[in-house]
Coordinates of C-alpha atoms and ligand atoms in Angstrom, one line a residue:
X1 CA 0.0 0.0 0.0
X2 CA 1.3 3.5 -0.9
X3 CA 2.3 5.9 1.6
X4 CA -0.5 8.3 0.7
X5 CA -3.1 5.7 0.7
X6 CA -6.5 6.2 2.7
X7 CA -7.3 5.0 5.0
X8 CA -3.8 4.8 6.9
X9 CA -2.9 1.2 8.0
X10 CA -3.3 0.6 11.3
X11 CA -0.2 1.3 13.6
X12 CA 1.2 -3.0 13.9
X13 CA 1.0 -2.6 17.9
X14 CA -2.9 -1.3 18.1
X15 CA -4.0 -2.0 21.3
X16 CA -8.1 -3.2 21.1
X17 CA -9.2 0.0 22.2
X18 CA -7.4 2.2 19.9
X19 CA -8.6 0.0 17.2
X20 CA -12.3 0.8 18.0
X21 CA -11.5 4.4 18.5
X22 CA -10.5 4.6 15.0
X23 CA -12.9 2.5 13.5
X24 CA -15.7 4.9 15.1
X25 CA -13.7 7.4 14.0
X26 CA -13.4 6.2 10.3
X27 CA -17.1 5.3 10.3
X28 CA -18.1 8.6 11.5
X29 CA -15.4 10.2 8.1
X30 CA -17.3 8.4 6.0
X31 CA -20.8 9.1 6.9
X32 CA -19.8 13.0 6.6
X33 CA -17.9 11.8 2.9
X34 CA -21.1 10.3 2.0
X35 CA -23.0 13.3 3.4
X36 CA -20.7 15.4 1.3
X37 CA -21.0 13.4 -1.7
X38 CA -24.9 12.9 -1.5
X39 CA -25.2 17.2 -1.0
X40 CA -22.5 17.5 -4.3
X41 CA -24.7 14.7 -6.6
X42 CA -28.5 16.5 -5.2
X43 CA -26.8 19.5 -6.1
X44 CA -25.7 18.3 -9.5
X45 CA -29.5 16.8 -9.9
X46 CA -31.1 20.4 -9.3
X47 CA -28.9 22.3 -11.6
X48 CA -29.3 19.9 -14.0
X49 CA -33.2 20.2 -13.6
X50 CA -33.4 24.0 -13.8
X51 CA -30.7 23.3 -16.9
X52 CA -33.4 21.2 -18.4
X53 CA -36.1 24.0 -17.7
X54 CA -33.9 26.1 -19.6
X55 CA -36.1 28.1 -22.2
X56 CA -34.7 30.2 -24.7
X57 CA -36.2 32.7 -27.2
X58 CA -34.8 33.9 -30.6
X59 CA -36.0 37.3 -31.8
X60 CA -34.8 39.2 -34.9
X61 CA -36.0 40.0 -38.3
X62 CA -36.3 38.0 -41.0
X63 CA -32.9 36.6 -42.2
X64 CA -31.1 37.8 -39.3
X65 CA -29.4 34.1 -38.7
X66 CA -32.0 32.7 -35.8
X67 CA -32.3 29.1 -37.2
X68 CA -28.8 29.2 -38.3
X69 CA -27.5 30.1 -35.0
X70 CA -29.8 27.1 -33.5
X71 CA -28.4 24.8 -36.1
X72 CA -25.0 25.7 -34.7
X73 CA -25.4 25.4 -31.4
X74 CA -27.2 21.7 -32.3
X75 CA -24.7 21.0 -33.8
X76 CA -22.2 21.6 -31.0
X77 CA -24.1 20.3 -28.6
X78 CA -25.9 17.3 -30.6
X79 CA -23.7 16.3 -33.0
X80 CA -25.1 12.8 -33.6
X81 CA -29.2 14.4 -33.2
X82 CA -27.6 17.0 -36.0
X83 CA -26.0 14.1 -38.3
X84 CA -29.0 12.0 -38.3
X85 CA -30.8 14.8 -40.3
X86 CA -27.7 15.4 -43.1
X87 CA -29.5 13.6 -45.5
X88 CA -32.8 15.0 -45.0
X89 CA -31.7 18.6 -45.8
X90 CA -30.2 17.2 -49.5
X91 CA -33.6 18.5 -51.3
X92 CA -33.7 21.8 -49.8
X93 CA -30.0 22.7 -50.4
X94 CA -30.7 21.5 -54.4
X95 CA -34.1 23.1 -54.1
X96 CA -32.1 26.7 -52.8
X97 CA -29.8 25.8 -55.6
X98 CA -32.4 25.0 -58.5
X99 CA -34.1 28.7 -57.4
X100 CA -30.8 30.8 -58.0
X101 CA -30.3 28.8 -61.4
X102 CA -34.1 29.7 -62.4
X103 CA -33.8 33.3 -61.0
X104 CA -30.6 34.0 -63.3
X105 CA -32.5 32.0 -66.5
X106 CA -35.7 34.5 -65.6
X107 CA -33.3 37.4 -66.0
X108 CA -31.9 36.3 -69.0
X109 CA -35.0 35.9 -70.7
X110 CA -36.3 39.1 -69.5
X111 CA -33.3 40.8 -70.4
X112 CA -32.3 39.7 -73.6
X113 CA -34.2 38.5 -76.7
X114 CA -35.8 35.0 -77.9
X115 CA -38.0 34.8 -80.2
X116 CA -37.1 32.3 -82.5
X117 CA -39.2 33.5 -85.2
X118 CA -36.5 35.9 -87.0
X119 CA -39.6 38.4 -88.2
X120 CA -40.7 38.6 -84.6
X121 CA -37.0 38.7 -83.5
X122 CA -36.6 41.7 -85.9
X123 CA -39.8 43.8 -84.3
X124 CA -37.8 43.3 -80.7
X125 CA -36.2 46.1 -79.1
X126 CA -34.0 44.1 -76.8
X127 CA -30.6 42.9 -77.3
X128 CA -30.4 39.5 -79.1
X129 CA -29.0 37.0 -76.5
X130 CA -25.7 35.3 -77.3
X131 CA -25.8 32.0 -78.7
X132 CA -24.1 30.4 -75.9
X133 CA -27.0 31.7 -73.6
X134 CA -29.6 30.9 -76.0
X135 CA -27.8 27.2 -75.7
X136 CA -27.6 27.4 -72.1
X137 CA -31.2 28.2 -71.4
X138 CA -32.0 25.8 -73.7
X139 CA -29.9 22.8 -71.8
X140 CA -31.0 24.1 -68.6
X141 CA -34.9 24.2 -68.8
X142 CA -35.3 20.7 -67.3
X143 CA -34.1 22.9 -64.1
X144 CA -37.4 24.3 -63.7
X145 CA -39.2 20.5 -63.7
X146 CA -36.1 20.1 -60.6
X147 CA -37.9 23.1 -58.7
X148 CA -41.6 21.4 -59.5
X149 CA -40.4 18.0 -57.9
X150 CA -38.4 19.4 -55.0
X151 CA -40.8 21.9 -54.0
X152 CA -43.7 19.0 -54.1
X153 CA -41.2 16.7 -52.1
X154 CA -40.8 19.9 -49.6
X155 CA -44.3 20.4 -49.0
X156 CA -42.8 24.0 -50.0
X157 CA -44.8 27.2 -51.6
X158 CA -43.9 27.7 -55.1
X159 CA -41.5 30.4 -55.5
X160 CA -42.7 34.5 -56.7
X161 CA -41.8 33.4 -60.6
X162 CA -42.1 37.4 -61.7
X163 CA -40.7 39.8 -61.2
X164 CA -37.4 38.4 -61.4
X165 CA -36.6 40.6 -59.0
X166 CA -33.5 39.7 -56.1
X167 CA -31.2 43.0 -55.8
X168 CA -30.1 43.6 -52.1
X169 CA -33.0 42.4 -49.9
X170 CA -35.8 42.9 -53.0
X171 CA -37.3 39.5 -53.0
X172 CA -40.5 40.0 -54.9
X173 CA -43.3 41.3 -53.8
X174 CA -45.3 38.1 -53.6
X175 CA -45.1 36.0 -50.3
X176 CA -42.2 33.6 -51.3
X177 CA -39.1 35.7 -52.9
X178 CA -37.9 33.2 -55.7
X179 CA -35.2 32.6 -53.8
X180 CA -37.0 31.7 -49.9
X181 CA -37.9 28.5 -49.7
X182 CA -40.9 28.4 -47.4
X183 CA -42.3 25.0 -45.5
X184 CA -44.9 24.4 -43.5
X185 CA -43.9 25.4 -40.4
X186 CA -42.5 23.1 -37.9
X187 CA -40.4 20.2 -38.6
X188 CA -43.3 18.5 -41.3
X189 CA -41.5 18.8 -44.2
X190 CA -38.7 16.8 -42.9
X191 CA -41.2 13.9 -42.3
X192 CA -42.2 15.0 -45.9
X193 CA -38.5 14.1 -47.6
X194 CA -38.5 11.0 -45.4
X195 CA -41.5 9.4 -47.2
X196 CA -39.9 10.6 -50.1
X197 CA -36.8 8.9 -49.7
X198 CA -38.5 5.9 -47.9
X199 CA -40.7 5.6 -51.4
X200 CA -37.0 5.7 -53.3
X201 CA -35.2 3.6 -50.8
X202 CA -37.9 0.8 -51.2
X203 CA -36.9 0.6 -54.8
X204 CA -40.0 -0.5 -55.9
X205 CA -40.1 2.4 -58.4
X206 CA -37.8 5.2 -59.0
X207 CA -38.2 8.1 -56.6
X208 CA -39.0 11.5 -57.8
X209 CA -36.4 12.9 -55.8
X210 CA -33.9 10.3 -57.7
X211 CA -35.3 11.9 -60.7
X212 CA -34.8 15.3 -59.8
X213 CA -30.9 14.3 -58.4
X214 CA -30.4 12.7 -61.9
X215 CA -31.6 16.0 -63.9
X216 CA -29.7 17.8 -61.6
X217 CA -26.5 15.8 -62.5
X218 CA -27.2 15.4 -66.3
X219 CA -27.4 19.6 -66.4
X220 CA -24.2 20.1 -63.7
X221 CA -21.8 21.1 -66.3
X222 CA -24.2 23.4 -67.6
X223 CA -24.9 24.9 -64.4
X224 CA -20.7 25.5 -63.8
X225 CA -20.6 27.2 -67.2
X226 CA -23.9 29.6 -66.3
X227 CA -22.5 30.5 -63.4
X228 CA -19.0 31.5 -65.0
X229 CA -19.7 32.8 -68.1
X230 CA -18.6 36.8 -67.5
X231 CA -21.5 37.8 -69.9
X232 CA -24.1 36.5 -67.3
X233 CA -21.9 37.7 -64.1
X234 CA -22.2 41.6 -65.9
X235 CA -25.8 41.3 -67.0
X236 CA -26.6 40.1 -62.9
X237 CA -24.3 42.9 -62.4
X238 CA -25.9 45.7 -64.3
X239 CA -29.3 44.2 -62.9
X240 CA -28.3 45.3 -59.9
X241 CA -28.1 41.2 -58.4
X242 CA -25.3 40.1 -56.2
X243 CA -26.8 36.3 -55.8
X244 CA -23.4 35.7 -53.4
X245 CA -25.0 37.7 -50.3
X246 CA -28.7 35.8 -51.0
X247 CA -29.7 33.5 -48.4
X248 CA -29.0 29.7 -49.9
X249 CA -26.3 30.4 -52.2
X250 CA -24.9 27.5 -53.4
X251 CA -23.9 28.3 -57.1
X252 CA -20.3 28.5 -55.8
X253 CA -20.5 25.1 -54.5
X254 CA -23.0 24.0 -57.7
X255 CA -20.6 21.1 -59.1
X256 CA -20.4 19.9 -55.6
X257 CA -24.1 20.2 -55.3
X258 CA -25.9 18.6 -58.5
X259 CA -23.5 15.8 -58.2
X260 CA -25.3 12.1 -57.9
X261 CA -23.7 11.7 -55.3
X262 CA -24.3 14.3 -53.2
X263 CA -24.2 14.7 -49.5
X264 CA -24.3 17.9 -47.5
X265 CA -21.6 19.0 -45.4
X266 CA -22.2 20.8 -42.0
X267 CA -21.3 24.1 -43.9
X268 CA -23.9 22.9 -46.2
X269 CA -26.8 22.8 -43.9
X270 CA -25.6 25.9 -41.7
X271 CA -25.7 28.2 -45.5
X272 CA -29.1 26.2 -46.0
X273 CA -32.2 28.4 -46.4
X274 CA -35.5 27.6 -45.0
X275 CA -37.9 30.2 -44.2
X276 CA -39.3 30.2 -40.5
X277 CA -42.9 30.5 -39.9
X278 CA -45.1 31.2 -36.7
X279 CA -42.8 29.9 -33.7
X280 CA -41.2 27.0 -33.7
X281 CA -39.8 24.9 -30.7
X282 CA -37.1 23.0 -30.5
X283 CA -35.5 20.9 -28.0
X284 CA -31.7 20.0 -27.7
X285 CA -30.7 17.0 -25.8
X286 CA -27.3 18.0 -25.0
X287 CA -24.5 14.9 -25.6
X288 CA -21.9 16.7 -25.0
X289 CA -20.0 15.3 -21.7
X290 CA -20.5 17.7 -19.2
X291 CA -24.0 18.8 -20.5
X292 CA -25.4 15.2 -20.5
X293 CA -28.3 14.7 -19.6
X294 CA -29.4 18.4 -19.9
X295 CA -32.5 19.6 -22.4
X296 CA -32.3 22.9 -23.6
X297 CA -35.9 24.3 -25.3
X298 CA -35.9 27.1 -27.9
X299 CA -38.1 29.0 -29.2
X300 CA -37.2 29.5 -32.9
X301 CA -39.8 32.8 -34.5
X302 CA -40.1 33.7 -38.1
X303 CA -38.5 37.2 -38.8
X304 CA -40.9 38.6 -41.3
X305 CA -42.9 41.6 -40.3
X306 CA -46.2 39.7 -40.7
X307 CA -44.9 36.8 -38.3
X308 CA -44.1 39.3 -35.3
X309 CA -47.5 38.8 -33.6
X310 CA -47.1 35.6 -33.1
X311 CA -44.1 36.1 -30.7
X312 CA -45.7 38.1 -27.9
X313 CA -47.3 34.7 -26.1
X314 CA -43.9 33.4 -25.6
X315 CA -42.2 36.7 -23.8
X316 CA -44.0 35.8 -20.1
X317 CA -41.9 32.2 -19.8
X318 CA -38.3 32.3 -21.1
X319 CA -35.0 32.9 -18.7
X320 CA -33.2 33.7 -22.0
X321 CA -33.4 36.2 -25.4
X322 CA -31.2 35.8 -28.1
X323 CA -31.7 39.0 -30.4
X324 CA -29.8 38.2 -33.8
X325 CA -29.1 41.5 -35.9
X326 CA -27.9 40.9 -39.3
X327 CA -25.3 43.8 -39.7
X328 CA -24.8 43.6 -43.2
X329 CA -27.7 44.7 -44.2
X330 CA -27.2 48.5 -43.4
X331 CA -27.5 48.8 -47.2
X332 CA -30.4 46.4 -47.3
X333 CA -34.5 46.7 -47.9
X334 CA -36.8 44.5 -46.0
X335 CA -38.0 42.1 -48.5
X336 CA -41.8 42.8 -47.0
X337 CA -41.4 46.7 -47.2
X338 CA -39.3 48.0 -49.9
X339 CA -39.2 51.5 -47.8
X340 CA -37.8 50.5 -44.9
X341 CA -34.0 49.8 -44.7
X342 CA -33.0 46.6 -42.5
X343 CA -30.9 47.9 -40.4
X344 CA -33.2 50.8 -39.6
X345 CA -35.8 47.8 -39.1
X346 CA -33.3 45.9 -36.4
X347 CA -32.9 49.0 -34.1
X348 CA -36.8 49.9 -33.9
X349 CA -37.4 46.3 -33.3
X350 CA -34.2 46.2 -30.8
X351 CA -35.6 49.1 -29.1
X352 CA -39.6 47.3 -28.5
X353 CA -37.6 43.9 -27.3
X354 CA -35.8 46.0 -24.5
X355 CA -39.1 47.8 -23.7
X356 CA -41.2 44.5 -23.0
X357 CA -42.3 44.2 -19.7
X358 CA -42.9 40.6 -20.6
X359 CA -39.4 40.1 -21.2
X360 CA -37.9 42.3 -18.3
X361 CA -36.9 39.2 -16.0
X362 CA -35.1 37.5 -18.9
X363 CA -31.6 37.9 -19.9
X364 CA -30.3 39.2 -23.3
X365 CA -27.7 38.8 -25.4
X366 CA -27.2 40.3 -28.4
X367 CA -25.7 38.8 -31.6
X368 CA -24.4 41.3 -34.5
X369 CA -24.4 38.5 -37.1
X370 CA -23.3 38.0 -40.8
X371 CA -19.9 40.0 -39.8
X372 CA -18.6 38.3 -43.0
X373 CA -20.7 40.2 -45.2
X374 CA -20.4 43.3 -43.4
X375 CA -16.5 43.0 -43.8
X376 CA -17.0 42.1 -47.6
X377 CA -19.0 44.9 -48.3
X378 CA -16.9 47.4 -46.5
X379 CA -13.7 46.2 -48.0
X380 CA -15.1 46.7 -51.9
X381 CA -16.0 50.4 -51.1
X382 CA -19.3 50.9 -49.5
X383 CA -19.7 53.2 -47.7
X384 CA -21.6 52.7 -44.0
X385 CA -22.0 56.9 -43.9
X386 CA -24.5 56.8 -47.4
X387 CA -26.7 55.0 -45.5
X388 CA -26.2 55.8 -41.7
X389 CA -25.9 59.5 -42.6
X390 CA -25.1 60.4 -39.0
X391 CA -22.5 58.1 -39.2
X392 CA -18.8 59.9 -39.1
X393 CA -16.3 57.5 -38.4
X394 CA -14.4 55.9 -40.6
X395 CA -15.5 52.3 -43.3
X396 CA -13.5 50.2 -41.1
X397 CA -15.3 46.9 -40.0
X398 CA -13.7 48.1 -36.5
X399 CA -15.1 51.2 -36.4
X400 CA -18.4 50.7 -37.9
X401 CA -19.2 47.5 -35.4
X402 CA -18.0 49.4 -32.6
X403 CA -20.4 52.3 -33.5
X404 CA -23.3 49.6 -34.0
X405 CA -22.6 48.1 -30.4
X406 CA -22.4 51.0 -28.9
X407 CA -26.1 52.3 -30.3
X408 CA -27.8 49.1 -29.6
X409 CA -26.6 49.3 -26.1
X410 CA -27.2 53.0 -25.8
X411 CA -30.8 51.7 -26.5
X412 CA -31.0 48.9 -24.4
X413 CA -29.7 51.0 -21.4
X414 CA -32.8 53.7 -22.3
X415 CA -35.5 51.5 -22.7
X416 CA -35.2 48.6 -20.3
X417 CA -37.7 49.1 -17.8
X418 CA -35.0 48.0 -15.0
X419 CA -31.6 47.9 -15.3
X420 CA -30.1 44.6 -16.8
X421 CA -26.9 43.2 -17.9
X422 CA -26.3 42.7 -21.4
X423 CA -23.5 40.6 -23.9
X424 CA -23.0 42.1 -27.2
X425 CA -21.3 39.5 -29.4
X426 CA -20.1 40.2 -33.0
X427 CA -20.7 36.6 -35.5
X428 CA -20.5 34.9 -38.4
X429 CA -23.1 31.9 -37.8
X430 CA -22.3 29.6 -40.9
X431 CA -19.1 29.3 -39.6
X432 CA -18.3 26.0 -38.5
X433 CA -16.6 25.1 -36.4
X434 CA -18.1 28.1 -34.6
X435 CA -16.9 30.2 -31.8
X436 CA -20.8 30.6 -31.6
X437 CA -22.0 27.6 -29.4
X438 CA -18.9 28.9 -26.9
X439 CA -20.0 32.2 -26.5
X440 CA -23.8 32.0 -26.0
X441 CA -23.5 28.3 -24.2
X442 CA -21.8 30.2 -20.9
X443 CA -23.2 32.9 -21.3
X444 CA -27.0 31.2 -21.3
X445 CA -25.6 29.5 -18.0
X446 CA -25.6 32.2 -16.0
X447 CA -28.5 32.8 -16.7
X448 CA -29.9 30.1 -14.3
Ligands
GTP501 N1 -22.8 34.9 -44.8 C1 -23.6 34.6 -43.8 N2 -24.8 34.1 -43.9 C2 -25.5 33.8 -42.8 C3 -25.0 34.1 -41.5 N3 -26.0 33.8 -40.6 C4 -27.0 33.2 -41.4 N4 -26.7 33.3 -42.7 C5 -27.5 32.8 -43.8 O1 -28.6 33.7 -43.9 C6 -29.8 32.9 -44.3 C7 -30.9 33.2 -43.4 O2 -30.6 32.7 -42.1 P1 -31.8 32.1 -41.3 O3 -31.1 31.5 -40.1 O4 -32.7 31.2 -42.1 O5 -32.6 33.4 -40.8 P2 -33.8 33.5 -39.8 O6 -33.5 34.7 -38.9 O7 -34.1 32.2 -39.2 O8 -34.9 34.0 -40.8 P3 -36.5 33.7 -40.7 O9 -36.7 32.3 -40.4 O10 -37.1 34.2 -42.0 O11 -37.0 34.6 -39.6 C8 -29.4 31.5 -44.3 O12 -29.2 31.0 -45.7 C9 -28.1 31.4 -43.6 O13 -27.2 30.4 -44.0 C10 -23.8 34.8 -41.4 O14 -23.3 35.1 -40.3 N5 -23.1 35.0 -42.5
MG502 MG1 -35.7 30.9 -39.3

């Protein structure tokens, strides 16, 4: 026996007193041990309980990065719950994919000319389209049966079809931009692809979303080359379209995508676009070791102006708010009201959140999100002040996101109706893996 070893042998010359003295004495450790350990575990058992009662809500408009940042944090925290569903979200990242392809085809068709008919070609005033776009459109019109089948599969609402019209936050005027993909809300249009692919994994007859994959796959090359041809990047261009900062861009990615053999990656589903409707709650069952065990609930609301009303029920009963402003879009429109600039949007809605007496007990954090796109935009020349005209520093991304934290917390500090802390946090939620899950996670613990 070691030296450090406990109990301590017994001296060799223990007399039969001493050796009941110290057994006492030894039974009397361990009942305090046990006492000790029983307090520690009970402990352990409540916080873990008031863990599991954990309630979270995510506010911010549409866009802003709520079900991205939940996706992050499930996938943190629930890595296997979050890979059982990889396959599932296959149709929607090809759906998101199919819409930018069909949005681009729209625009060329509206923007150059087709007829086929050289008389009626001669009465047109528009430019003739070159013959390697004529081709192109020509190759690619199975693309718009792809949309038909994975929207079906989806459960989804068609997409806005006209105006073709995407520039910075302009999605249409219709409710579902042509490039949103919209499901019924909850989680039914994942039990929707599963019958799908439980129809094609049965084999008994070829699935239609086997079909659409095979389209897909048959057109990829011709997808690569729409995508890089410079006289379709300057038409998009002069249109006005910058389809790289669109939710669900994937035409980067589109040889990766159309591919047979497709499978998303994580960065796949995080850049994934589904639009959230009416509230939607979700619970994580953490797996991560020291969180075992706990079940975290949140509350997941769709941004859109007409889907605010709905959020009011859940204010009373959460110990946490998560407010996601999407930073970038200080140059933006609200896809619902062409007049109102999204970043204008965030700050009105930031100041009613800190106002609610509902919400005055919970604790907020405050997420500046798509810091990528912000940087982007600032480093090719835009400038924060033509937008935020009271704006004087300079087009830094450090000096403009110091300037944004400081007026959201100038508001929070006015309107709260009692004084409460608050953690500003500037992110980029597709990134993965995220610093995201590491910042809110603690910070969401305090809160019990
Ligand atoms: N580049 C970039 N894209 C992001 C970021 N956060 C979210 N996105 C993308 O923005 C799109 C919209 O994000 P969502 O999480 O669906 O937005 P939401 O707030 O849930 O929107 P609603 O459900 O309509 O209220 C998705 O395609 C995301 O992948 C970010 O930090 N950077
Ligand atoms: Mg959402």
């Amino acid at each position: 026996m070691s030296e450090f070893s406990w109990p301590p042998s017994p001296p060799t010359d223990e007399s039969d007193l001493d050796r009941a003295l110290r057994l006492q004495e030894e039974k009397e450790a361990k009942k305090i041990s046990d006492e000790i350990d029983r307090a520690i575990e009970k402990e352990r058992q409540e916080l873990k309980k008031r863990r599991s009662a954990m309630r979270i809500l995510l506010l911010g408009q549409a866009e802003s990065g709520k079900s991205t940042m939940l996706k992050n944090f499930q996938l943190h925290f629930a890595p296997k719950a979050f890979h059982t569903e990889v396959e599932l979200w296959r149709p929607v990242i090809q759906l998101n994919l199919v819409r930018s392809i069909n949005v681009i085809l729209n625009i060329l068709s509206s923007v150059h000319d087709v007829p086929a008919d050289p008389a009626a070609r001669r009465l047109s005033t528009r430019p003739i389209s070159p013959e390697s776009h004529r081709l192109l459109r020509m190759r690619l019109a199975p693309i718009r049966q792809v949309e038909l089948i994975l929207t079906k599969a989806l459960a989804a609402e068609p997409a806005e079809q006209s105006p073709p019209d995407v520039r910075e936050g302009v999605q249409g005027d219709g409710p579902v931009g042509p490039l949103d993909v919209c499901v019924r809300p909850g989680s039914e249009w994942k039990t929707c692809v599963r019958e799908a692919q439980l129809l094609t994994s049965r084999g008994t007859r070829r699935g239609e979303l086997d079909n659409a994959a095979g389209i897909l796959d048959a057109c990829r090359e011709d997808i690569v080359a729409l995508w890089a041809d410079p006289g379709i990047q300057a038409t998009l261009r002069a249109q006005g379209l910058h389809l790289q900062n669109q939710p669900g861009f994937f035409l980067d990615q589109a040889a990766r995508v159309a591919a047979l053999d497709y499978t998303p990656t994580e960065e796949d589903i995080l850049k994934a676009r589904i639009r959230t409707t009416g509230v939607e709650e979700y619970r994580v069952e953490m797996e991560t070791a020291t969180e075992k065990g706990e079940s975290w609930t949140f509350y997941d609301v769709g941004g859109h102006r007409g889907q605010r009303a709905a959020w009011a029920p859940y204010f009373d009963d959460v110990n946490a708010m998560v407010f996601l402003c999407p930073i970038a879009g200080f140059d933006q429109v609200l896809s619902e009201d062409k007049s109102v600039n999204r970043l204008r949007d965030s700050m009105k809605l930031w100041k009613t959140i800190c106002k609610s007496k509902a919400l005055a007990g919970a604790k907020f954090i405050l997420l500046l999100n798509k810091c990528d796109i912000l940087k982007a935009k600032l480093d090719s020349g835009i400038k924060f002040s033509d937008y935020v005209t009271v704006y004087e520093g300079g087009n830094t991304f450090e000096d403009v996101t110091s300037y944004l934290k400081r007026s959201f917390q100038v508001i929070h500090k006015e309107y709260s109706p009692r004084k409460r802390e608050l953690h500003v946090h500037l992110t980029c939620a597709i990134v993965c893996p995220s610093r995201l899950p590491f910042v809110v996670h603690p910070m969401l613990t305090r809160c019990l």
